[in-house]
Amino acid sequence: MTTHPNTPTPTPDILLDIYRRMIRIERNDDATRRQIKLGRLRMPYYSARGQEVIPSAISAQLTRDDTICTIYRGIHDMVAKDMPLRPLWAEIAGRVDGTCKGKGGPMHLTYPELGIMVTTGVVGSSMPIANGLAWAARLDGSKRVSIAYFGDGASNIGAFHEALNLAAVWKLPVIFVCQNNGFAEHTRYENGTGCEFISTRAAGYGIAGETVDGNDPYAMYAAAHEAIRRAREGEGPTLLECKTFRFMGHVFGDQDKYMTDQEKAEALAKDPLPAFRAHLIEQGIASEEQLAALQTGIEAEVADAIEFGLASPFPSVEELRRDVFATEIPA
C-alpha cells in the first residue's frame, strides 16, 4: 500500500467505504455469473473481477451530482457509485422495472439520479460523452466533475485522441480513467499498443497524466484525489492509467487462452480484495466480525435484487416503439 505526495491519507472511514464498494462489486459479479450458469439470465456479460479498487477509490470521493460514463465492462463502475441493485438486476434480466424498462440490457445501463449517465457498447465512446457532461458543468458554473471510464484498447481509437484534445483546449473538468487490465478484448497489450505507458500520451495534449497501481487503494485514492481537485478548481483534465488485471476472459464463456497460466496465477495470488481486507484487520481499522457483517448485508442486498429483478414482468410488444421518437415536439 503506497501513498501519494501532498495528498491526505484516507481516514479509516474512507478506507472502509472503499472496501464496502469493492465487496459490493465482487458479490454482485459473483452472483451475476452464477445466475448465467443457472440459465436464469441470458445475456453477454463482461466481468470486471480483479478491477474493484479503481472505481471504488474514485467513487468514494465523488458527489451524488458528479457524473460517470462507462463501457460494456462497466457494471462495477456503476455499483461503485452506489447504483441501486434492484433496477440494475431488472434491467440485465430484460424486465420493465429496469433502468431502461428492460430494453437496454447489461450494456446500456443508466441511472441519472446518481450521475450514472450512460453505459455504451461502443469502444471508447464514453470519452466524448463525458466531455459533453463536463462542458455542461462549465456552462452552469457548477463544480461537478465528469469521469470517463474505458479500457486500454480504447486508447488506440480516434475518439480517445479527439476527446483528450478537446478537453485540453477547453480545460474541461473531466478525468479520463483507463482501466488497463492488460488485454484489449482478446489482444495482449504489447500486441496492440506501441507505448509502454498510456499515461505518456497526455503530454501530447498538454494535460496531466499519471500511471498508478490500480490494485492499490491508497495509490488509487491519492491519484484520484489530485485529479478531482484539479478538475474542481478549473485546472483542466487528467489522464489516469490504472494498471490492473482482468481475472476473467473478455466475455463470459471466453477460455482466455491469450493469458498464460503463470501470469493468471500470479494475478490471482495478488487479488486486491482479500489483500485489502487483511490490511484493514491488521491495521485495526476493522475487525473480522465487522467485515463479515458488512459482507452479509451486501449479500442480502444482492439476493433481494435478484428476486426483484427476476420477478419483474417482461416489457410488452408495444414498448418496441416507445422511447424511440418524441411524442411531443416542443414549441
Tab-separated table of C-alpha atoms in Angstrom:
chain	number	residue	atom	x	y	z
A	1	MET	CA	0.000	0.000	0.000
A	2	THR	CA	1.522	3.317	-1.080
A	3	THR	CA	0.685	6.971	-0.566
A	4	HIS	CA	0.856	9.952	-2.901
A	5	PRO	CA	2.867	13.098	-2.123
A	6	ASN	CA	0.851	16.068	-0.833
A	7	THR	CA	-2.351	14.047	-0.638
A	8	PRO	CA	-4.183	13.465	2.654
A	9	THR	CA	-4.086	9.861	3.816
A	10	PRO	CA	-7.588	8.398	3.631
A	11	THR	CA	-9.279	8.192	7.023
A	12	PRO	CA	-10.387	4.836	8.457
A	13	ASP	CA	-13.972	5.669	7.474
A	14	ILE	CA	-12.934	6.327	3.860
A	15	LEU	CA	-10.906	3.115	3.744
A	16	LEU	CA	-13.905	1.151	4.992
A	17	ASP	CA	-16.094	2.874	2.420
A	18	ILE	CA	-13.692	1.885	-0.369
A	19	TYR	CA	-13.771	-1.706	0.861
A	20	ARG	CA	-17.578	-1.651	1.055
A	21	ARG	CA	-17.765	-0.619	-2.584
A	22	MET	CA	-15.228	-3.278	-3.566
A	23	ILE	CA	-17.054	-6.137	-1.853
A	24	ARG	CA	-20.363	-4.886	-3.277
A	25	ILE	CA	-18.848	-5.152	-6.774
A	26	GLU	CA	-17.385	-8.605	-6.141
A	27	ARG	CA	-20.533	-10.075	-4.596
A	28	ASN	CA	-22.688	-8.679	-7.401
A	29	ASP	CA	-20.290	-10.003	-10.060
A	30	ASP	CA	-20.192	-13.453	-8.466
A	31	ALA	CA	-23.996	-13.561	-8.325
A	32	THR	CA	-24.305	-12.471	-11.954
A	33	ARG	CA	-22.021	-15.215	-13.203
A	34	ARG	CA	-23.871	-17.750	-11.061
A	35	GLN	CA	-27.280	-16.763	-12.437
A	36	ILE	CA	-25.979	-17.044	-16.001
A	37	LYS	CA	-24.678	-20.535	-15.273
A	38	LEU	CA	-28.085	-21.466	-13.840
A	39	GLY	CA	-29.750	-20.263	-17.040
A	40	ARG	CA	-31.765	-17.579	-15.256
A	41	LEU	CA	-30.025	-14.762	-17.148
A	42	ARG	CA	-29.410	-14.774	-20.905
A	43	MET	CA	-27.050	-12.003	-21.877
A	44	PRO	CA	-23.473	-11.197	-22.808
A	45	TYR	CA	-21.519	-10.449	-19.651
A	46	TYR	CA	-18.126	-8.773	-19.308
A	47	SER	CA	-16.777	-9.435	-15.835
A	48	ALA	CA	-14.505	-6.847	-14.246
A	49	ARG	CA	-13.423	-9.161	-11.439
A	50	GLY	CA	-9.995	-8.008	-10.255
A	51	GLN	CA	-10.641	-4.342	-11.092
A	52	GLU	CA	-12.674	-3.446	-7.986
A	53	VAL	CA	-10.233	-0.950	-6.493
A	54	ILE	CA	-10.289	1.564	-9.351
A	55	PRO	CA	-13.912	2.783	-9.355
A	56	SER	CA	-14.247	2.237	-5.592
A	57	ALA	CA	-11.385	4.581	-4.707
A	58	ILE	CA	-12.714	7.135	-7.195
A	59	SER	CA	-16.397	6.936	-6.243
A	60	ALA	CA	-15.541	7.296	-2.550
A	61	GLN	CA	-14.546	10.878	-3.475
A	62	LEU	CA	-17.367	11.769	-5.853
A	63	THR	CA	-20.573	13.589	-5.015
A	64	ARG	CA	-24.035	12.442	-5.992
A	65	ASP	CA	-24.037	15.036	-8.798
A	66	ASP	CA	-20.655	14.119	-10.293
A	67	THR	CA	-21.176	12.152	-13.484
A	68	ILE	CA	-19.689	8.955	-14.878
A	69	CYS	CA	-19.763	7.439	-18.349
A	70	THR	CA	-18.673	3.867	-18.739
A	71	ILE	CA	-18.462	0.997	-21.206
A	72	TYR	CA	-19.835	-2.521	-21.581
A	73	ARG	CA	-17.346	-3.774	-18.957
A	74	GLY	CA	-18.631	-1.159	-16.560
A	75	ILE	CA	-21.200	-2.602	-14.180
A	76	HIS	CA	-18.548	-2.392	-11.458
A	77	ASP	CA	-18.202	1.350	-12.127
A	78	MET	CA	-21.926	1.815	-11.534
A	79	VAL	CA	-22.081	-0.439	-8.496
A	80	ALA	CA	-19.149	1.521	-7.033
A	81	LYS	CA	-21.183	4.733	-7.363
A	82	ASP	CA	-23.936	3.086	-5.307
A	83	MET	CA	-26.367	2.373	-8.110
A	84	PRO	CA	-29.414	0.617	-6.581
A	85	LEU	CA	-29.214	-3.079	-7.367
A	86	ARG	CA	-32.932	-3.713	-7.855
A	87	PRO	CA	-33.316	-1.701	-11.092
A	88	LEU	CA	-29.879	-2.902	-12.205
A	89	TRP	CA	-30.914	-6.549	-11.944
A	90	ALA	CA	-34.293	-5.891	-13.533
A	91	GLU	CA	-32.516	-4.314	-16.495
A	92	ILE	CA	-29.956	-7.058	-17.034
A	93	ALA	CA	-32.860	-9.521	-16.862
A	94	GLY	CA	-34.725	-7.517	-19.525
A	95	ARG	CA	-37.661	-6.576	-17.281
A	96	VAL	CA	-39.878	-3.496	-17.139
A	97	ASP	CA	-38.609	-2.337	-13.736
A	98	GLY	CA	-35.104	-1.977	-15.136
A	99	THR	CA	-33.285	1.295	-15.586
A	100	CYS	CA	-34.246	1.333	-19.287
A	101	LYS	CA	-37.530	-0.582	-18.928
A	102	GLY	CA	-35.746	-3.788	-19.881
A	103	LYS	CA	-34.823	-2.519	-23.335
A	104	GLY	CA	-31.163	-1.707	-22.747
A	105	GLY	CA	-29.757	-4.745	-21.048
A	106	PRO	CA	-26.311	-5.001	-19.400
A	107	MET	CA	-24.516	-2.840	-21.974
A	108	HIS	CA	-26.896	0.129	-21.766
A	109	LEU	CA	-27.497	0.719	-18.065
A	110	THR	CA	-28.079	4.227	-16.772
A	111	TYR	CA	-29.152	5.925	-13.548
A	112	PRO	CA	-29.001	9.731	-13.903
A	113	GLU	CA	-30.341	10.254	-10.363
A	114	LEU	CA	-26.857	9.338	-9.125
A	115	GLY	CA	-24.878	10.772	-12.023
A	116	ILE	CA	-24.592	7.401	-13.777
A	117	MET	CA	-25.260	8.855	-17.186
A	118	VAL	CA	-24.542	6.239	-19.798
A	119	THR	CA	-23.145	2.806	-20.496
A	120	THR	CA	-22.072	2.297	-24.068
A	121	GLY	CA	-21.291	-0.779	-26.099
A	122	VAL	CA	-19.146	1.249	-28.499
A	123	VAL	CA	-15.469	1.073	-27.552
A	124	GLY	CA	-14.149	4.437	-26.375
A	125	SER	CA	-17.377	6.386	-26.806
A	126	SER	CA	-17.587	7.120	-23.081
A	127	MET	CA	-14.961	9.839	-23.562
A	128	PRO	CA	-16.693	12.302	-25.934
A	129	ILE	CA	-19.902	11.943	-23.909
A	130	ALA	CA	-18.039	12.674	-20.673
A	131	ASN	CA	-16.646	15.790	-22.369
A	132	GLY	CA	-20.182	16.952	-23.088
A	133	LEU	CA	-21.168	16.483	-19.462
A	134	ALA	CA	-18.036	18.326	-18.339
A	135	TRP	CA	-18.846	21.180	-20.737
A	136	ALA	CA	-22.356	21.345	-19.243
A	137	ALA	CA	-20.797	21.681	-15.792
A	138	ARG	CA	-18.687	24.566	-17.068
A	139	LEU	CA	-21.720	26.276	-18.601
A	140	ASP	CA	-23.862	26.082	-15.478
A	141	GLY	CA	-20.998	27.121	-13.207
A	142	SER	CA	-21.157	24.040	-11.014
A	143	LYS	CA	-18.204	22.191	-9.524
A	144	ARG	CA	-19.255	18.851	-10.976
A	145	VAL	CA	-16.596	16.602	-12.403
A	146	SER	CA	-17.082	14.074	-15.160
A	147	ILE	CA	-15.431	10.638	-15.233
A	148	ALA	CA	-14.843	8.679	-18.445
A	149	TYR	CA	-14.024	5.012	-17.837
A	150	PHE	CA	-12.502	2.955	-20.660
A	151	GLY	CA	-10.059	0.114	-21.304
A	152	ASP	CA	-6.539	0.096	-22.686
A	153	GLY	CA	-7.719	-0.910	-26.166
A	154	ALA	CA	-9.852	2.230	-26.403
A	155	SER	CA	-6.744	4.397	-26.074
A	156	ASN	CA	-5.900	3.479	-29.662
A	157	ILE	CA	-9.040	4.803	-31.336
A	158	GLY	CA	-9.768	8.244	-32.685
A	159	ALA	CA	-12.298	9.197	-30.004
A	160	PHE	CA	-9.600	8.952	-27.341
A	161	HIS	CA	-7.338	11.472	-29.053
A	162	GLU	CA	-10.181	13.759	-30.087
A	163	ALA	CA	-11.642	13.773	-26.576
A	164	LEU	CA	-8.309	14.496	-24.895
A	165	ASN	CA	-7.561	17.296	-27.325
A	166	LEU	CA	-10.936	18.991	-26.875
A	167	ALA	CA	-10.813	18.599	-23.088
A	168	ALA	CA	-7.367	20.199	-23.093
A	169	VAL	CA	-8.396	23.122	-25.301
A	170	TRP	CA	-11.487	23.890	-23.210
A	171	LYS	CA	-9.897	22.893	-19.858
A	172	LEU	CA	-12.842	20.676	-19.087
A	173	PRO	CA	-13.393	19.205	-15.599
A	174	VAL	CA	-13.099	15.650	-16.871
A	175	ILE	CA	-10.969	12.716	-15.741
A	176	PHE	CA	-10.104	10.037	-18.282
A	177	VAL	CA	-9.717	6.772	-16.365
A	178	CYS	CA	-8.067	3.995	-18.351
A	179	GLN	CA	-8.559	0.678	-16.580
A	180	ASN	CA	-5.557	-1.005	-18.149
A	181	ASN	CA	-6.136	-4.703	-17.454
A	182	GLY	CA	-3.550	-5.801	-19.985
A	183	PHE	CA	-5.905	-7.141	-22.645
A	184	ALA	CA	-7.962	-5.370	-25.301
A	185	GLU	CA	-10.699	-7.944	-25.838
A	186	HIS	CA	-8.550	-10.925	-26.939
A	187	THR	CA	-5.360	-8.975	-27.706
A	188	ARG	CA	-2.444	-8.614	-25.321
A	189	TYR	CA	-1.415	-5.032	-24.571
A	190	GLU	CA	2.034	-5.332	-26.170
A	191	ASN	CA	0.496	-6.661	-29.388
A	192	GLY	CA	-1.729	-3.666	-29.914
A	193	THR	CA	-0.193	-0.621	-28.237
A	194	GLY	CA	3.167	0.873	-29.136
A	195	CYS	CA	3.892	2.916	-25.999
A	196	GLU	CA	4.897	1.463	-22.642
A	197	PHE	CA	2.560	3.696	-20.653
A	198	ILE	CA	-0.732	5.088	-21.900
A	199	SER	CA	-0.407	7.992	-19.464
A	200	THR	CA	2.518	9.393	-21.502
A	201	ARG	CA	0.042	10.268	-24.239
A	202	ALA	CA	-1.274	13.070	-22.018
A	203	ALA	CA	1.883	15.096	-22.779
A	204	GLY	CA	0.857	15.386	-26.415
A	205	TYR	CA	-2.177	17.407	-25.340
A	206	GLY	CA	-0.559	19.379	-22.537
A	207	ILE	CA	-2.623	17.796	-19.780
A	208	ALA	CA	-1.751	15.962	-16.577
A	209	GLY	CA	-1.138	12.230	-16.900
A	210	GLU	CA	-0.185	9.556	-14.399
A	211	THR	CA	0.212	5.789	-14.256
A	212	VAL	CA	-0.974	4.345	-10.957
A	213	ASP	CA	-1.236	0.904	-9.395
A	214	GLY	CA	-4.939	0.288	-9.884
A	215	ASN	CA	-4.915	-2.538	-7.348
A	216	ASP	CA	-3.595	-0.356	-4.504
A	217	PRO	CA	-6.435	1.502	-2.701
A	218	TYR	CA	-4.064	4.102	-1.246
A	219	ALA	CA	-2.385	4.847	-4.574
A	220	MET	CA	-5.719	4.991	-6.381
A	221	TYR	CA	-7.246	7.249	-3.732
A	222	ALA	CA	-4.301	9.630	-3.939
A	223	ALA	CA	-4.172	9.821	-7.730
A	224	ALA	CA	-7.934	10.300	-7.966
A	225	HIS	CA	-7.871	12.907	-5.193
A	226	GLU	CA	-5.429	15.078	-7.139
A	227	ALA	CA	-7.280	14.625	-10.445
A	228	ILE	CA	-10.608	15.536	-8.853
A	229	ARG	CA	-9.056	18.564	-7.153
A	230	ARG	CA	-7.647	19.780	-10.454
A	231	ALA	CA	-10.992	19.358	-12.189
A	232	ARG	CA	-12.998	21.148	-9.485
A	233	GLU	CA	-10.555	24.053	-9.326
A	234	GLY	CA	-10.659	24.667	-13.058
A	235	GLU	CA	-7.187	23.298	-13.841
A	236	GLY	CA	-8.422	21.021	-16.589
A	237	PRO	CA	-8.459	17.311	-17.369
A	238	THR	CA	-6.297	14.421	-16.197
A	239	LEU	CA	-5.491	11.091	-17.825
A	240	LEU	CA	-5.158	8.311	-15.246
A	241	GLU	CA	-3.793	4.974	-16.389
A	242	CYS	CA	-4.720	2.441	-13.705
A	243	LYS	CA	-2.762	-0.792	-14.029
A	244	THR	CA	-4.756	-3.869	-13.050
A	245	PHE	CA	-5.552	-7.396	-14.233
A	246	ARG	CA	-8.738	-8.954	-15.584
A	247	PHE	CA	-9.295	-12.276	-13.831
A	248	MET	CA	-11.871	-13.493	-16.349
A	249	GLY	CA	-11.907	-13.715	-20.128
A	250	HIS	CA	-13.120	-10.908	-22.350
A	251	VAL	CA	-16.715	-12.125	-22.230
A	252	PHE	CA	-18.439	-14.792	-20.139
A	253	GLY	CA	-17.518	-18.185	-21.599
A	254	ASP	CA	-14.235	-16.984	-23.110
A	255	GLN	CA	-11.459	-19.509	-22.386
A	256	ASP	CA	-8.865	-16.669	-22.079
A	257	LYS	CA	-6.128	-18.593	-23.888
A	258	TYR	CA	-4.300	-15.317	-24.535
A	259	MET	CA	-3.372	-15.291	-20.828
A	260	THR	CA	-0.615	-17.601	-19.641
A	261	ASP	CA	-1.361	-19.863	-16.707
A	262	GLN	CA	1.548	-18.367	-14.784
A	263	GLU	CA	0.538	-14.723	-15.130
A	264	LYS	CA	-3.056	-15.522	-14.253
A	265	ALA	CA	-1.971	-17.492	-11.173
A	266	GLU	CA	0.308	-14.641	-10.091
A	267	ALA	CA	-2.502	-12.107	-10.501
A	268	LEU	CA	-4.980	-14.236	-8.566
A	269	ALA	CA	-2.443	-14.610	-5.765
A	270	LYS	CA	-2.391	-10.794	-5.513
A	271	ASP	CA	-6.194	-10.416	-5.573
A	272	PRO	CA	-6.642	-6.868	-4.201
A	273	LEU	CA	-9.856	-7.627	-2.328
A	274	PRO	CA	-8.592	-10.182	0.238
A	275	ALA	CA	-5.313	-8.256	0.450
A	276	PHE	CA	-7.146	-5.058	1.402
A	277	ARG	CA	-9.384	-6.958	3.810
A	278	ALA	CA	-6.316	-8.357	5.585
A	279	HIS	CA	-4.753	-4.880	5.685
A	280	LEU	CA	-7.838	-3.356	7.331
A	281	ILE	CA	-7.777	-6.030	10.014
A	282	GLU	CA	-4.025	-5.832	10.581
A	283	GLN	CA	-4.186	-2.053	10.974
A	284	GLY	CA	-7.047	-2.274	13.454
A	285	ILE	CA	-9.346	-0.354	11.110
A	286	ALA	CA	-11.982	-3.098	11.226
A	287	SER	CA	-12.433	-6.480	12.864
A	288	GLU	CA	-13.163	-9.811	11.214
A	289	GLU	CA	-16.656	-9.610	12.675
A	290	GLN	CA	-17.305	-6.134	11.271
A	291	LEU	CA	-16.208	-7.086	7.778
A	292	ALA	CA	-18.175	-10.342	7.907
A	293	ALA	CA	-21.305	-8.422	8.916
A	294	LEU	CA	-20.708	-5.949	6.109
A	295	GLN	CA	-20.453	-8.773	3.577
A	296	THR	CA	-23.579	-10.474	4.928
A	297	GLY	CA	-25.535	-7.248	4.492
A	298	ILE	CA	-24.315	-6.834	0.911
A	299	GLU	CA	-25.150	-10.441	0.066
A	300	ALA	CA	-28.677	-9.846	1.363
A	301	GLU	CA	-28.928	-6.734	-0.841
A	302	VAL	CA	-27.812	-8.737	-3.892
A	303	ALA	CA	-30.210	-11.609	-3.120
A	304	ASP	CA	-33.087	-9.154	-2.778
A	305	ALA	CA	-32.175	-7.522	-6.112
A	306	ILE	CA	-32.086	-10.899	-7.886
A	307	GLU	CA	-35.516	-11.817	-6.566
A	308	PHE	CA	-36.922	-8.410	-7.504
A	309	GLY	CA	-35.362	-8.365	-10.959
A	310	LEU	CA	-36.431	-11.861	-11.964
A	311	ALA	CA	-39.965	-11.320	-10.621
A	312	SER	CA	-40.455	-8.170	-12.698
A	313	PRO	CA	-42.503	-8.742	-15.893
A	314	PHE	CA	-41.057	-8.587	-19.380
A	315	PRO	CA	-41.882	-5.473	-21.442
A	316	SER	CA	-44.842	-5.657	-23.782
A	317	VAL	CA	-44.531	-5.687	-27.565
A	318	GLU	CA	-45.858	-2.111	-27.572
A	319	GLU	CA	-42.685	-0.997	-25.789
A	320	LEU	CA	-40.734	-1.600	-29.013
A	321	ARG	CA	-41.981	1.705	-30.390
A	322	ARG	CA	-41.751	3.714	-27.200
A	323	ASP	CA	-38.743	5.894	-26.327
A	324	VAL	CA	-37.676	5.939	-29.991
A	325	PHE	CA	-39.278	9.148	-31.250
A	326	ALA	CA	-40.524	12.176	-29.336
A	327	THR	CA	-44.295	12.091	-28.919
A	328	GLU	CA	-44.479	15.845	-28.385
A	329	ILE	CA	-42.420	18.436	-30.225
A	330	PRO	CA	-41.546	21.417	-28.007
A	331	ALA	CA	-42.690	24.785	-29.330
